CSV table of C-alpha atoms in Angstrom, one decimal:
chain,number,residue,atom,x,y,z
A,238,UNK,CA,-0.9,19.1,0.1
A,239,UNK,CA,-2.8,15.8,-0.6
A,240,UNK,CA,-0.7,13.2,-2.4
A,241,UNK,CA,-3.9,11.2,-3.1
A,242,UNK,CA,-7.5,12.2,-3.4
A,243,UNK,CA,-10.3,9.8,-4.1
A,244,UNK,CA,-13.9,11.0,-4.3
A,245,UNK,CA,-17.2,9.1,-4.6
A,246,UNK,CA,-15.5,5.8,-5.7
A,247,UNK,CA,-17.8,3.0,-6.7
A,248,UNK,CA,-16.9,-0.5,-7.9
A,249,UNK,CA,-19.1,-3.5,-8.5
A,250,UNK,CA,-18.2,-7.1,-9.4
A,251,UNK,CA,-21.0,-9.0,-11.1
A,252,UNK,CA,-23.6,-6.4,-10.1
A,253,UNK,CA,-22.5,-6.5,-6.4
A,254,UNK,CA,-21.3,-3.1,-5.1
A,255,UNK,CA,-17.9,-3.7,-3.4
A,256,UNK,CA,-17.1,0.0,-3.0
A,257,UNK,CA,-20.1,2.3,-2.2
A,258,UNK,CA,-19.3,6.0,-2.6
A,259,UNK,CA,-15.9,6.0,-0.9
A,260,UNK,CA,-14.0,9.3,-0.2
A,261,UNK,CA,-10.3,9.1,0.8
A,262,UNK,CA,-7.4,11.6,1.0
A,263,UNK,CA,-3.8,11.1,2.1
A,264,UNK,CA,-1.6,14.1,2.9
A,265,UNK,CA,2.1,14.2,2.4
A,266,UNK,CA,4.0,12.4,5.2
A,267,UNK,CA,0.8,10.8,6.6
A,268,UNK,CA,0.3,7.1,7.4
A,269,UNK,CA,-3.2,5.8,6.9
A,270,UNK,CA,-4.1,2.3,7.9
A,271,UNK,CA,-7.3,0.6,6.5
A,272,UNK,CA,-8.8,-2.1,8.7
A,273,UNK,CA,-11.9,-4.2,8.4
A,274,UNK,CA,-13.2,-7.7,8.0
A,275,UNK,CA,-12.5,-9.8,4.9
A,276,UNK,CA,-14.7,-8.8,2.0
A,277,UNK,CA,-15.1,-5.2,3.3
A,278,UNK,CA,-13.5,-3.7,0.1
A,279,UNK,CA,-10.1,-2.8,1.6
A,280,UNK,CA,-7.9,-4.5,-1.1
A,281,UNK,CA,-10.3,-3.5,-3.9
A,282,UNK,CA,-9.9,0.1,-2.8
A,283,UNK,CA,-6.1,-0.2,-3.0
A,284,UNK,CA,-6.3,-1.9,-6.4
A,285,UNK,CA,-8.5,0.9,-7.8
A,286,UNK,CA,-6.1,3.5,-6.5
A,287,UNK,CA,-3.2,1.7,-8.3
A,288,UNK,CA,-5.0,1.0,-11.6
A,289,UNK,CA,-5.1,-2.8,-11.0
A,290,UNK,CA,-8.9,-2.5,-11.1
A,291,UNK,CA,-11.0,0.1,-12.9
A,292,UNK,CA,-13.4,2.3,-11.0
A,293,UNK,CA,-17.0,2.3,-12.2
A,294,UNK,CA,-17.6,5.8,-10.9
A,295,UNK,CA,-15.6,8.5,-9.0
A,296,UNK,CA,-12.6,10.7,-9.4
A,297,UNK,CA,-8.9,10.1,-8.5
A,298,UNK,CA,-6.1,12.7,-8.3
A,299,UNK,CA,-2.4,12.4,-7.5
A,300,UNK,CA,-0.6,15.5,-6.4
A,301,UNK,CA,-3.6,17.6,-7.3
A,302,UNK,CA,-3.7,16.3,-10.9
A,303,UNK,CA,-6.9,14.5,-11.8
A,304,UNK,CA,-6.4,11.2,-13.7
A,305,UNK,CA,-9.9,9.8,-13.3
A,306,UNK,CA,-13.0,12.0,-13.5
A,307,UNK,CA,-16.6,11.3,-12.8
A,308,UNK,CA,-18.8,12.1,-15.8
A,309,UNK,CA,-22.5,11.3,-16.0
A,310,UNK,CA,-22.2,8.6,-13.3
A,311,UNK,CA,-19.2,7.0,-14.9
A,312,UNK,CA,-15.5,7.0,-14.2
A,313,UNK,CA,-13.6,8.4,-17.2
A,314,UNK,CA,-9.9,7.7,-17.3
A,315,UNK,CA,-7.3,10.2,-18.6
A,316,UNK,CA,-4.9,9.4,-21.5
A,317,UNK,CA,-2.3,6.6,-21.4
A,318,UNK,CA,0.3,9.4,-20.7
A,319,UNK,CA,-1.7,10.8,-17.8
A,320,UNK,CA,-2.1,7.4,-16.3
A,321,UNK,CA,1.6,6.7,-16.7
A,322,UNK,CA,2.4,10.0,-15.0
A,323,UNK,CA,0.0,9.2,-12.2
A,324,UNK,CA,1.6,5.7,-11.7
A,325,UNK,CA,4.9,7.4,-11.2
A,326,UNK,CA,3.6,8.7,-7.9
A,327,UNK,CA,3.1,5.4,-6.1
A,328,UNK,CA,4.7,2.1,-5.2
A,329,UNK,CA,2.8,-1.0,-4.3
A,330,UNK,CA,3.9,-3.9,-2.0
A,331,UNK,CA,1.8,-7.0,-2.3
A,332,UNK,CA,1.1,-9.8,0.2
A,333,UNK,CA,2.8,-12.4,-2.1
A,334,UNK,CA,6.0,-10.5,-2.8
A,335,UNK,CA,5.6,-10.8,-6.6
A,336,UNK,CA,9.3,-10.9,-7.3
A,337,UNK,CA,10.6,-12.1,-10.7
A,338,UNK,CA,12.0,-15.6,-9.9
A,339,UNK,CA,14.5,-15.6,-12.8
A,340,UNK,CA,16.0,-12.2,-11.7
A,341,UNK,CA,18.6,-11.7,-9.0
A,342,UNK,CA,17.6,-9.6,-6.0
A,343,UNK,CA,19.6,-6.6,-7.4
A,344,UNK,CA,18.0,-7.0,-10.9
A,345,UNK,CA,14.5,-7.2,-9.3
A,346,UNK,CA,15.1,-3.8,-7.7
A,347,UNK,CA,16.8,-2.2,-10.7
A,348,UNK,CA,14.5,-3.4,-13.5
A,349,UNK,CA,11.7,-0.8,-13.3
A,350,UNK,CA,13.7,2.3,-12.6
A,351,UNK,CA,16.0,1.5,-15.6
A,352,UNK,CA,13.4,0.1,-18.1
A,353,UNK,CA,10.3,2.2,-17.1
A,354,UNK,CA,11.8,5.4,-15.7
A,355,UNK,CA,14.8,5.3,-18.1
A,356,UNK,CA,17.2,6.2,-15.3
A,357,UNK,CA,21.0,5.8,-15.5
A,358,UNK,CA,21.8,2.1,-14.6
A,359,UNK,CA,24.9,3.0,-12.6
A,360,UNK,CA,23.0,5.6,-10.5
A,361,UNK,CA,20.1,3.1,-10.0
A,362,UNK,CA,22.5,0.3,-9.0
A,363,UNK,CA,24.1,2.6,-6.3
A,364,UNK,CA,20.6,3.4,-5.0
A,365,UNK,CA,19.5,-0.2,-5.1
A,366,UNK,CA,22.5,-1.4,-3.1
A,367,UNK,CA,21.9,1.4,-0.6
A,368,UNK,CA,18.3,0.2,-0.2
A,369,UNK,CA,19.4,-3.4,0.3
A,370,UNK,CA,21.7,-2.2,3.0
A,371,UNK,CA,18.9,-0.3,4.6
A,372,UNK,CA,16.7,-3.5,4.6
A,373,UNK,CA,19.6,-5.5,6.1
A,374,UNK,CA,20.1,-7.4,2.9
A,375,UNK,CA,23.4,-5.9,1.7
A,376,UNK,CA,24.8,-9.4,1.2
A,377,UNK,CA,21.9,-10.7,-0.9
A,378,UNK,CA,22.3,-8.7,-4.1
A,379,UNK,CA,23.2,-11.7,-6.2
A,380,UNK,CA,20.8,-14.2,-4.6
A,381,UNK,CA,17.6,-15.3,-6.2
A,382,UNK,CA,14.2,-15.1,-4.6
A,383,UNK,CA,13.9,-18.8,-3.9
A,384,UNK,CA,17.1,-18.6,-1.8
A,385,UNK,CA,15.4,-16.1,0.6
A,386,UNK,CA,13.0,-16.4,3.5
A,387,UNK,CA,9.5,-14.9,3.1
A,388,UNK,CA,10.5,-12.0,5.3
A,389,UNK,CA,13.6,-11.3,3.2
A,390,UNK,CA,11.6,-11.5,0.0
A,391,UNK,CA,9.1,-9.0,1.4
A,392,UNK,CA,12.0,-6.6,2.3
A,393,UNK,CA,13.2,-6.9,-1.3
A,394,UNK,CA,9.7,-6.0,-2.5
A,395,UNK,CA,9.7,-2.9,-0.3
A,396,UNK,CA,13.2,-2.0,-1.6
A,397,UNK,CA,11.9,-2.5,-5.2
A,398,UNK,CA,8.9,-0.2,-4.5
A,399,UNK,CA,11.2,2.5,-2.9
A,400,UNK,CA,13.6,2.3,-5.9
A,401,UNK,CA,10.9,4.0,-8.0
A,402,UNK,CA,11.1,7.0,-5.7
A,403,UNK,CA,7.4,7.1,-5.1
A,404,UNK,CA,5.5,9.9,-3.3
A,405,UNK,CA,3.2,7.3,-1.7
A,406,UNK,CA,3.6,3.6,-0.8
A,407,UNK,CA,0.6,1.2,-0.7
A,408,UNK,CA,0.8,-2.0,1.3
A,409,UNK,CA,-1.8,-4.7,0.8
A,410,UNK,CA,-1.6,-7.0,3.8
A,411,UNK,CA,2.2,-7.0,3.7
A,412,UNK,CA,2.5,-9.6,6.5
A,413,UNK,CA,-0.4,-12.0,5.8
A,414,UNK,CA,1.8,-14.6,4.1
A,415,UNK,CA,4.4,-14.5,6.9
A,416,UNK,CA,4.8,-16.3,10.2
A,417,UNK,CA,4.9,-14.2,13.4
A,418,UNK,CA,8.7,-13.8,13.6
A,419,UNK,CA,9.0,-12.7,10.0
A,420,UNK,CA,6.0,-10.4,10.4
A,421,UNK,CA,7.9,-8.5,13.1
A,422,UNK,CA,10.8,-8.0,10.6
A,423,UNK,CA,8.5,-6.3,8.1
A,424,UNK,CA,6.6,-4.2,10.6
A,425,UNK,CA,9.9,-2.9,11.9
A,426,UNK,CA,10.8,-1.8,8.3
A,427,UNK,CA,7.5,-0.1,7.8
A,428,UNK,CA,7.8,1.7,11.2
A,429,UNK,CA,11.2,3.0,10.2
A,430,UNK,CA,9.7,4.4,6.9
A,431,UNK,CA,6.9,6.1,8.9
A,432,UNK,CA,9.6,7.7,11.1
A,433,UNK,CA,11.2,9.0,7.9
A,434,UNK,CA,7.8,10.6,7.0
A,435,UNK,CA,7.2,8.3,4.0
A,436,UNK,CA,3.5,8.7,2.9
A,437,UNK,CA,1.8,5.3,3.2
A,438,UNK,CA,-1.5,3.6,3.0
A,439,UNK,CA,-1.5,0.2,4.7
A,440,UNK,CA,-4.2,-2.4,4.6
A,441,UNK,CA,-3.5,-4.6,7.6
A,442,UNK,CA,-4.9,-7.0,10.2
A,443,UNK,CA,-2.1,-6.1,12.6
A,444,UNK,CA,-4.1,-3.9,15.0
A,445,UNK,CA,-1.4,-3.0,17.5
A,446,UNK,CA,0.9,-2.1,14.7
A,447,UNK,CA,-1.7,0.0,12.9
A,448,UNK,CA,-2.4,1.8,16.2
A,449,UNK,CA,1.3,2.6,16.7
A,450,UNK,CA,2.2,3.7,13.2
A,451,UNK,CA,-0.8,5.5,11.9
A,452,UNK,CA,-1.8,9.1,11.9
A,453,UNK,CA,-5.3,8.1,10.8
A,454,UNK,CA,-7.2,4.8,10.7
A,455,UNK,CA,-10.1,3.9,8.4
A,456,UNK,CA,-12.5,1.1,9.4
A,457,UNK,CA,-14.3,-0.4,6.4
A,458,UNK,CA,-17.2,-2.8,6.4
A,459,UNK,CA,-19.4,-3.9,3.5
A,460,UNK,CA,-18.0,-1.5,1.0
A,461,UNK,CA,-18.4,1.7,3.1
A,462,UNK,CA,-16.2,3.7,5.5
A,463,UNK,CA,-17.8,3.1,8.9
A,464,UNK,CA,-15.3,5.4,10.8
A,465,UNK,CA,-12.2,7.4,10.0
A,466,UNK,CA,-10.3,9.0,12.9
A,467,UNK,CA,-7.1,8.9,14.9
A,468,UNK,CA,-6.0,5.5,16.3
A,469,UNK,CA,-6.7,6.8,19.9
A,470,UNK,CA,-10.3,7.7,19.0
A,471,UNK,CA,-11.0,4.6,17.0
A,472,UNK,CA,-10.0,2.3,19.8
A,473,UNK,CA,-12.3,4.2,22.1
A,474,UNK,CA,-15.1,4.2,19.5
A,475,UNK,CA,-18.7,4.0,20.7
A,476,UNK,CA,-19.8,2.6,17.2
A,477,UNK,CA,-21.2,-0.8,17.7
A,478,UNK,CA,-19.8,-2.3,14.5
A,479,UNK,CA,-16.3,-0.9,15.2
A,480,UNK,CA,-16.4,-2.2,18.8
A,481,UNK,CA,-17.5,-5.6,17.6
A,482,UNK,CA,-14.7,-5.8,15.1
A,483,UNK,CA,-12.0,-4.6,17.4
A,484,UNK,CA,-13.3,-6.9,20.2
A,485,UNK,CA,-12.1,-9.9,18.2
A,486,UNK,CA,-8.5,-8.8,18.9
A,487,UNK,CA,-8.1,-9.9,22.5
A,488,UNK,CA,-4.6,-8.5,22.8
A,489,UNK,CA,-5.8,-4.9,22.6
A,490,UNK,CA,-5.9,-2.9,25.7
């Protein structure tokens, strides 16, 4: 069963095509990493899948239910209710944490499940505290974001996304704002989620990590998917553009 299915996605900014006829699917329990140079369309692809940007053309389905359809070369969005239902399928972890500075860590995690999903506050609090323990932040429930390191803030962001009980988690460069030591903290958390069969799409520059954690990898360049295959195959690729890109990462064997 595909959690996500995107077909013939196109997106332009100021007349410049950033996504050129992209197809992508993600099956339940699968981890898909998207790599590629800056400006290749990776983050735009994620933002279109999560309704932060609107597609110009193409179709998008979550759990087999179409929320965007392609009609006469244009993307047509479903009703507000259909979009809201589709948004219940995913969580999104940004590179800049995006925590509410005036909320405690616990309130940051509880806010959306209570106010958006209308779930029982006591039940949500129990779940939120369990997630904090899982992230190694059990003692930080009453702290505020400014009192945390970057790595701790990003772990709170992941806990906040998980609190919505998503079927799929999107990560947009989750370590790009962190120093190497804190990066390892976050990669460890994501690896544990992969071991628990959490469905994930990860845009990342961490090549060794992507190779270790992914079922499939997508290499994008200039708005198109150049290659899509297993990590083993991608790192042995004969494609000139793929080899040139991966050759910039000297630590790869």
